[in-house]
């Protein structure tokens, strides 16, 4: 049965301190500089990879650390609580889950050990399309079987780290919509080696934050039939089965952000003297910071519950989704309190707050928008009528 451990174990404390040591070598200036140039944090990601942190969830038999998701969550939370951004590499931790759960033994042996060491980067996840957005089942990119190949045509939008990855997990339609019984049928998942592949154009998109995001164009891109993961036509359910891990891990980044904002806000408002006393002595300044803190801690408890259920192999869809929602909201609330208490300085790049503010806002939209989580809770958890 799942149990939530509120205190960190000795091993978890060691894990946190190991990640913190790396983060200290990558201070605000590092992230700020990359942000201004919209460049990938190559050095940071390489160091994390070499230390084995990104292979944390890969079972030991495939060369990973075989840690529970609670520990993966701790790694990402710690990076964010130290002012960094794990969103540049978090996908390396969890995209492989689809291969682990649904891939053949040959695929697992071929890819997982190399993903664990970082020899292969699997950080690109191609789902969203210009016309499908949140409604994944409407996606139009096709993969048509021709002998021992599939031929891929279509477009994907907002696909992050395609330039920095060796492999991409792609969701594409293998059966035309007119021939499927249920709208979730007919989609398949492929693990594709995109290094130098013909028929793929990657167009970088300059976004609000440094996120290495791209539009992808497939023009008769040929891939070996062995790229298919699991059974043809079952891809939607394979992707869904990975969502809980993604939600828990991304929630943890928001929790780290919430803690970072609160720590900054408390420190600054305690030292900034205006009208003869620290601004933090005013309840108008204190209360929003306290609210953000409470929201962050509540979200962390829900994340811990979701992780405990996940690690015990029990259903955790509601908890994982609620954790993601609560954490994104909490980080946003803490971020607002932080930027407010800094006055004009909150907008100055050198304080890093405006950068973190932009970064944390993403979690309201991606990898799933807050509205879609509210809808999931209303209809799937509370049993209310569906509107779509
Ligand atoms: C920086 C960044 C990185 C990303 N990286 C990736 C990636 O690596 N791979 C990938 O596949 N995708 C990625 N995405 C895409 C992301 O997952 C989508 O943006 C998100 O799922 C929403 O899709 P959309 O943008 O098309 O919005 P839409 O689906 O068009 O929705 C727009 C708004 O309408 C709301 N809405 C839609 N339908 C309903 C409804 N029925 N009820 C209430 N509200 C509704 C949504 O909540 C949203 O607020 C990324 C996005 C960003 C911004």
XYZ file of C-alpha atoms and ligand atoms in Angstrom:
441
model
C 0.000 0.000 0.000
C 1.202 3.527 -0.765
C 2.604 5.493 2.153
C 3.749 9.095 2.085
C 7.045 9.770 3.812
C 7.103 13.372 4.882
C 10.767 13.439 5.859
C 13.532 12.880 3.342
C 15.542 9.703 3.848
C 19.340 9.905 4.212
C 19.654 8.813 0.565
C 17.252 11.529 -0.560
C 19.135 14.148 1.439
C 22.342 13.014 -0.266
C 20.608 13.163 -3.652
C 19.388 16.683 -2.976
C 22.782 17.837 -1.823
C 24.483 16.309 -4.898
C 22.095 18.167 -7.219
C 22.486 21.365 -5.195
C 26.278 21.161 -5.548
C 25.926 21.051 -9.336
C 23.398 23.911 -9.312
C 25.799 26.118 -7.349
C 28.191 25.940 -10.283
C 25.442 27.392 -12.523
C 24.333 30.642 -10.886
C 21.887 33.261 -12.164
C 24.450 34.756 -14.560
C 24.706 31.441 -16.405
C 20.942 31.141 -16.972
C 20.570 34.855 -17.726
C 23.227 34.770 -20.406
C 21.664 31.718 -22.095
C 18.232 33.277 -21.805
C 19.330 36.427 -23.618
C 20.853 34.325 -26.421
C 18.098 31.659 -26.293
C 20.750 28.980 -26.092
C 20.534 25.476 -24.721
C 22.210 24.887 -21.317
C 24.594 22.325 -22.819
C 27.137 22.420 -20.000
C 24.585 22.080 -17.211
C 22.705 19.275 -18.969
C 25.938 17.395 -19.668
C 27.006 17.619 -16.042
C 23.615 16.408 -14.797
C 23.709 13.576 -17.314
C 27.227 12.506 -16.409
C 26.274 12.453 -12.739
C 23.491 10.017 -13.689
C 20.604 12.228 -12.579
C 18.745 12.152 -15.887
C 18.847 8.345 -15.969
C 17.362 8.248 -12.473
C 14.149 6.485 -13.452
C 15.632 3.959 -15.877
C 15.741 0.518 -14.213
C 19.180 -0.706 -13.187
C 19.014 -3.645 -15.601
C 19.064 -1.077 -18.424
C 21.881 0.961 -16.919
C 19.878 3.590 -15.000
C 19.692 4.315 -11.293
C 16.293 2.619 -10.902
C 15.055 5.282 -8.496
C 11.392 5.886 -7.638
C 9.575 8.852 -9.145
C 9.690 10.643 -5.777
C 13.462 10.872 -6.233
C 13.173 12.017 -9.835
C 10.809 14.701 -8.562
C 13.311 15.729 -5.909
C 16.041 16.162 -8.527
C 13.921 18.483 -10.682
C 12.475 20.388 -7.724
C 15.986 21.016 -6.398
C 17.173 22.437 -9.724
C 14.276 24.888 -9.777
C 14.559 25.760 -6.090
C 18.152 26.785 -6.862
C 17.116 29.153 -9.636
C 17.877 26.870 -12.577
C 15.605 25.320 -15.156
C 15.225 21.578 -15.586
C 12.777 22.031 -18.424
C 15.765 21.926 -20.762
C 16.292 18.263 -19.951
C 13.420 16.863 -17.857
C 12.120 14.974 -20.887
C 15.245 12.774 -20.834
C 13.944 11.511 -17.510
C 10.428 10.569 -18.545
C 9.924 10.201 -22.321
C 11.790 6.902 -22.120
C 8.879 5.598 -19.981
C 6.884 4.883 -23.139
C 9.710 2.722 -24.475
C 10.142 1.042 -21.088
C 6.459 0.177 -20.738
C 5.525 -0.575 -24.333
C 8.725 -1.173 -26.307
C 10.055 -4.590 -27.261
C 12.930 -6.107 -25.295
C 15.190 -5.456 -28.304
C 14.226 -1.755 -28.340
C 14.781 -1.435 -24.606
C 18.212 -3.074 -24.838
C 19.145 -0.953 -27.840
C 18.126 2.419 -26.437
C 17.695 2.561 -22.670
C 21.334 1.993 -21.629
C 22.466 4.718 -24.024
C 19.743 7.095 -22.822
C 20.841 6.358 -19.245
C 24.454 7.350 -19.960
C 23.429 10.282 -22.125
C 25.154 8.817 -25.194
C 21.739 9.240 -26.793
C 19.524 12.174 -26.016
C 15.809 11.445 -26.063
C 14.340 14.810 -25.218
C 11.993 15.513 -28.127
C 8.364 14.521 -27.873
C 6.264 15.222 -30.977
C 2.573 15.412 -30.150
C 1.130 18.936 -30.574
C 0.055 20.082 -34.045
C -1.006 23.463 -35.385
C -4.629 22.366 -35.835
C -4.933 19.753 -33.100
C -3.553 21.476 -29.944
C -5.171 20.119 -26.793
C -7.378 17.798 -28.845
C -4.669 15.237 -29.542
C -6.980 12.729 -31.214
C -7.448 15.188 -34.092
C -3.831 15.138 -35.105
C -3.180 14.893 -38.811
C 0.448 13.876 -39.207
C 0.394 10.512 -40.937
C 2.767 7.545 -40.922
C 1.960 5.216 -43.800
C 3.466 1.727 -43.926
C 5.397 0.922 -47.112
C 7.185 -2.421 -46.890
C 9.742 -2.248 -44.116
C 9.367 1.550 -43.740
C 6.819 4.123 -42.637
C 6.553 7.371 -44.564
C 5.725 10.373 -42.386
C 4.024 13.552 -43.623
C 2.596 16.485 -41.692
C 3.496 19.198 -39.203
C 4.120 19.464 -35.489
C 4.132 22.622 -33.398
C 6.048 23.634 -30.278
C 8.263 20.560 -30.254
C 10.998 21.313 -27.788
C 14.642 20.255 -28.014
C 14.361 18.677 -31.481
C 17.684 20.363 -32.346
C 19.381 19.035 -29.219
C 18.032 15.463 -29.333
C 19.251 12.362 -31.107
C 15.904 10.628 -30.762
C 12.327 11.783 -30.914
C 9.169 10.062 -29.762
C 6.515 10.824 -32.356
C 2.744 10.354 -32.254
C 1.272 10.010 -35.743
C -1.860 8.710 -37.398
C -1.494 5.254 -38.948
C -5.182 4.635 -39.687
C -7.316 7.298 -41.383
C -10.010 8.832 -39.142
C -12.791 7.445 -41.394
C -11.663 3.887 -40.649
C -11.470 3.980 -36.853
C -14.131 2.857 -34.364
C -13.119 5.130 -31.461
C -11.516 8.544 -31.761
C -8.551 7.379 -29.665
C -7.757 4.554 -32.131
C -5.475 4.707 -35.137
C -2.571 6.673 -33.615
C 0.850 5.104 -33.205
C 4.053 5.944 -31.382
C 7.467 5.827 -33.050
C 10.929 6.172 -31.603
C 12.917 7.860 -34.341
C 16.584 8.554 -34.756
C 16.398 12.099 -36.124
C 20.122 12.682 -36.581
C 20.530 13.823 -40.158
C 17.240 12.262 -41.204
C 15.911 13.274 -44.631
C 12.436 14.818 -44.957
C 12.470 16.589 -41.592
C 12.742 20.357 -41.356
C 13.180 21.882 -37.917
C 12.332 25.570 -37.612
C 13.244 27.138 -34.244
C 10.605 29.362 -32.621
C 11.631 32.290 -30.454
C 9.429 31.955 -27.382
C 8.806 34.046 -24.276
C 11.391 32.010 -22.414
C 14.486 30.021 -23.331
C 12.938 26.675 -24.239
C 14.482 25.411 -27.511
C 11.062 24.989 -29.112
C 10.443 24.329 -32.808
C 7.966 23.829 -35.579
C 8.567 20.537 -37.409
C 7.743 19.766 -41.023
C 7.696 16.183 -42.299
C 7.917 15.744 -46.038
C 8.010 12.044 -46.971
C 10.263 11.345 -44.015
C 11.094 7.641 -44.150
C 11.644 5.690 -40.944
C 12.277 1.980 -40.425
C 9.186 -0.035 -39.456
C 11.150 -1.148 -36.394
C 10.683 2.395 -35.023
C 7.132 1.487 -34.055
C 6.673 1.139 -30.303
C 4.204 -1.543 -29.247
C 1.175 -2.183 -31.401
C 0.127 -0.043 -34.328
C -2.965 2.051 -33.523
C -2.520 1.956 -29.729
C -0.305 5.025 -29.475
C -2.796 7.303 -27.768
C -3.121 4.997 -24.771
C 0.665 4.593 -24.626
C 1.090 8.354 -24.463
C -1.627 8.651 -21.823
C 0.092 6.024 -19.687
C 3.124 8.297 -19.447
C 1.166 11.372 -18.451
C 1.094 10.725 -14.713
C 4.876 10.616 -14.503
C 5.105 13.783 -16.557
C 2.550 15.586 -14.372
C 4.348 14.625 -11.140
C 7.748 15.665 -12.443
C 6.590 18.944 -13.937
C 4.644 19.751 -10.743
C 7.933 19.341 -8.908
C 9.574 21.994 -11.069
C 6.779 24.410 -10.168
C 7.185 23.542 -6.487
C 10.892 24.347 -6.791
C 9.989 27.638 -8.494
C 7.497 28.463 -5.717
C 10.162 27.892 -3.082
C 12.726 29.966 -4.987
C 10.299 32.912 -5.353
C 9.331 32.772 -1.696
C 12.925 32.617 -0.489
C 13.841 35.610 -2.674
C 10.771 37.550 -1.539
C 11.407 36.948 2.165
C 15.091 37.879 1.874
C 14.471 41.039 -0.132
C 11.497 42.327 1.831
C 13.395 41.798 5.077
C 16.274 43.975 3.908
C 14.576 46.700 1.870
C 13.860 49.661 4.125
C 11.195 52.104 2.944
C 9.260 54.522 5.162
C 11.762 53.752 7.907
C 11.204 50.008 8.219
C 11.661 46.838 6.206
C 8.868 46.542 3.648
C 8.402 42.946 4.835
C 7.057 44.287 8.144
C 3.946 45.479 6.285
C 1.164 42.948 6.178
C 0.293 44.079 2.656
C 3.705 42.744 1.628
C 3.762 39.732 3.967
C 0.396 38.232 3.200
C 0.823 37.524 -0.531
C 4.220 35.947 0.222
C 2.677 33.801 2.971
C -0.159 32.808 0.621
C 2.286 31.756 -2.091
C 4.221 29.739 0.473
C 1.120 27.950 1.732
C -0.012 27.172 -1.797
C 3.421 25.765 -2.641
C 3.522 23.562 0.450
C -0.022 22.283 -0.193
C 0.919 21.470 -3.784
C 4.005 19.633 -2.522
C 1.806 17.446 -0.317
C -0.421 16.564 -3.266
C 2.694 15.846 -5.349
C 3.985 13.587 -2.562
C 0.673 11.730 -2.502
C 0.708 11.297 -6.275
C 4.326 10.101 -6.200
C 3.629 7.645 -3.373
C 0.715 6.158 -5.317
C 2.767 6.051 -8.522
C 5.695 4.333 -6.813
C 3.340 1.785 -5.243
C 1.943 1.013 -8.700
C -1.501 2.311 -7.731
C -3.734 4.548 -9.883
C -2.763 8.196 -9.438
C -4.354 10.101 -12.345
C -6.409 12.462 -10.156
C -3.540 13.163 -7.764
C -0.942 13.630 -10.521
C -3.204 16.073 -12.359
C -4.187 17.941 -9.213
C -0.546 18.196 -8.186
C 0.378 19.656 -11.575
C -2.466 22.180 -11.410
C -1.900 23.213 -7.792
C 1.844 23.504 -8.239
C 1.585 25.644 -11.387
C -0.891 27.946 -9.639
C 1.226 28.099 -6.484
C 4.391 29.002 -8.372
C 2.501 31.706 -10.228
C 1.123 33.100 -6.971
C 4.543 33.015 -5.321
C 6.041 34.586 -8.449
C 3.559 37.453 -8.375
C 4.236 38.105 -4.701
C 7.966 38.044 -5.400
C 7.851 40.436 -8.335
C 5.494 42.757 -6.415
C 7.658 43.001 -3.322
C 10.706 43.765 -5.441
C 8.990 46.811 -6.930
C 10.934 48.023 -9.967
C 13.825 45.679 -9.221
C 11.589 42.708 -9.960
C 11.732 43.790 -13.587
C 15.501 44.155 -13.698
C 17.131 41.202 -15.451
C 20.006 40.971 -12.995
C 17.626 39.864 -10.228
C 16.562 36.789 -12.250
C 12.988 37.196 -11.057
C 11.555 38.324 -14.373
C 13.251 35.344 -16.049
C 11.855 32.866 -13.541
C 8.485 34.634 -13.804
C 8.421 34.024 -17.560
C 9.614 30.458 -17.128
C 7.088 29.514 -14.466
C 4.172 30.917 -16.454
C 4.676 28.153 -19.011
C 3.323 25.530 -16.635
C -0.145 27.032 -16.894
C -0.172 25.999 -20.560
C 2.296 23.180 -21.141
C 2.613 20.264 -21.064
C -1.117 20.485 -20.353
C -3.191 23.603 -19.813
C -4.881 24.342 -16.489
C -8.306 24.308 -18.197
C -7.783 20.768 -19.424
C -6.881 19.626 -15.900
C -9.953 21.350 -14.464
C -12.028 19.601 -17.096
C -10.412 16.238 -16.275
C -11.135 16.666 -12.558
C -14.715 17.795 -13.184
C -15.608 14.993 -15.574
C -13.318 12.069 -14.711
C -12.937 12.563 -10.977
C -16.247 14.192 -10.037
C -18.326 12.512 -12.736
C -19.824 15.748 -14.085
C -21.185 15.909 -17.652
C -18.654 16.212 -20.473
C -18.641 19.305 -22.658
C -16.307 17.852 -25.294
C 7.253 26.519 -24.633
C 6.396 25.371 -25.058
C 6.963 24.128 -25.196
C 6.189 23.047 -25.639
N 6.777 21.831 -25.863
C 6.053 20.819 -26.434
C 6.678 19.605 -26.809
O 7.888 19.394 -26.598
N 5.930 18.649 -27.423
C 4.600 18.833 -27.671
O 3.980 17.917 -28.249
N 3.975 19.986 -27.339
C 4.668 20.981 -26.715
N 4.052 22.168 -26.379
C 2.648 22.350 -26.737
C 1.720 22.385 -25.547
O 1.566 21.101 -24.995
C 0.401 22.983 -26.087
O 0.650 24.355 -26.302
C -0.723 22.793 -25.161
O -1.022 21.417 -25.081
C -1.982 23.538 -25.658
O -2.204 23.375 -27.035
P -2.411 24.683 -27.944
O -1.272 25.580 -27.722
O -2.684 24.268 -29.338
O -3.696 25.369 -27.342
P -5.225 25.070 -27.678
O -5.516 23.619 -27.602
O -5.583 25.793 -28.929
O -5.920 25.792 -26.461
C -5.879 27.218 -26.298
C -6.562 27.580 -24.983
O -7.923 27.137 -25.007
C -8.167 26.311 -23.895
N -9.120 25.250 -24.282
C -9.064 24.445 -25.372
N -10.119 23.599 -25.370
C -10.822 23.865 -24.233
C -11.998 23.338 -23.641
N -12.674 22.349 -24.215
N -12.431 23.863 -22.470
C -11.755 24.860 -21.875
N -10.635 25.403 -22.379
C -10.163 24.918 -23.539
C -6.829 25.721 -23.502
O -6.830 25.363 -22.140
C -5.898 26.880 -23.794
O -5.897 27.762 -22.691
C 4.791 23.242 -25.908
C 4.225 24.504 -25.725
C 5.009 25.562 -25.306
C 4.365 26.899 -25.145
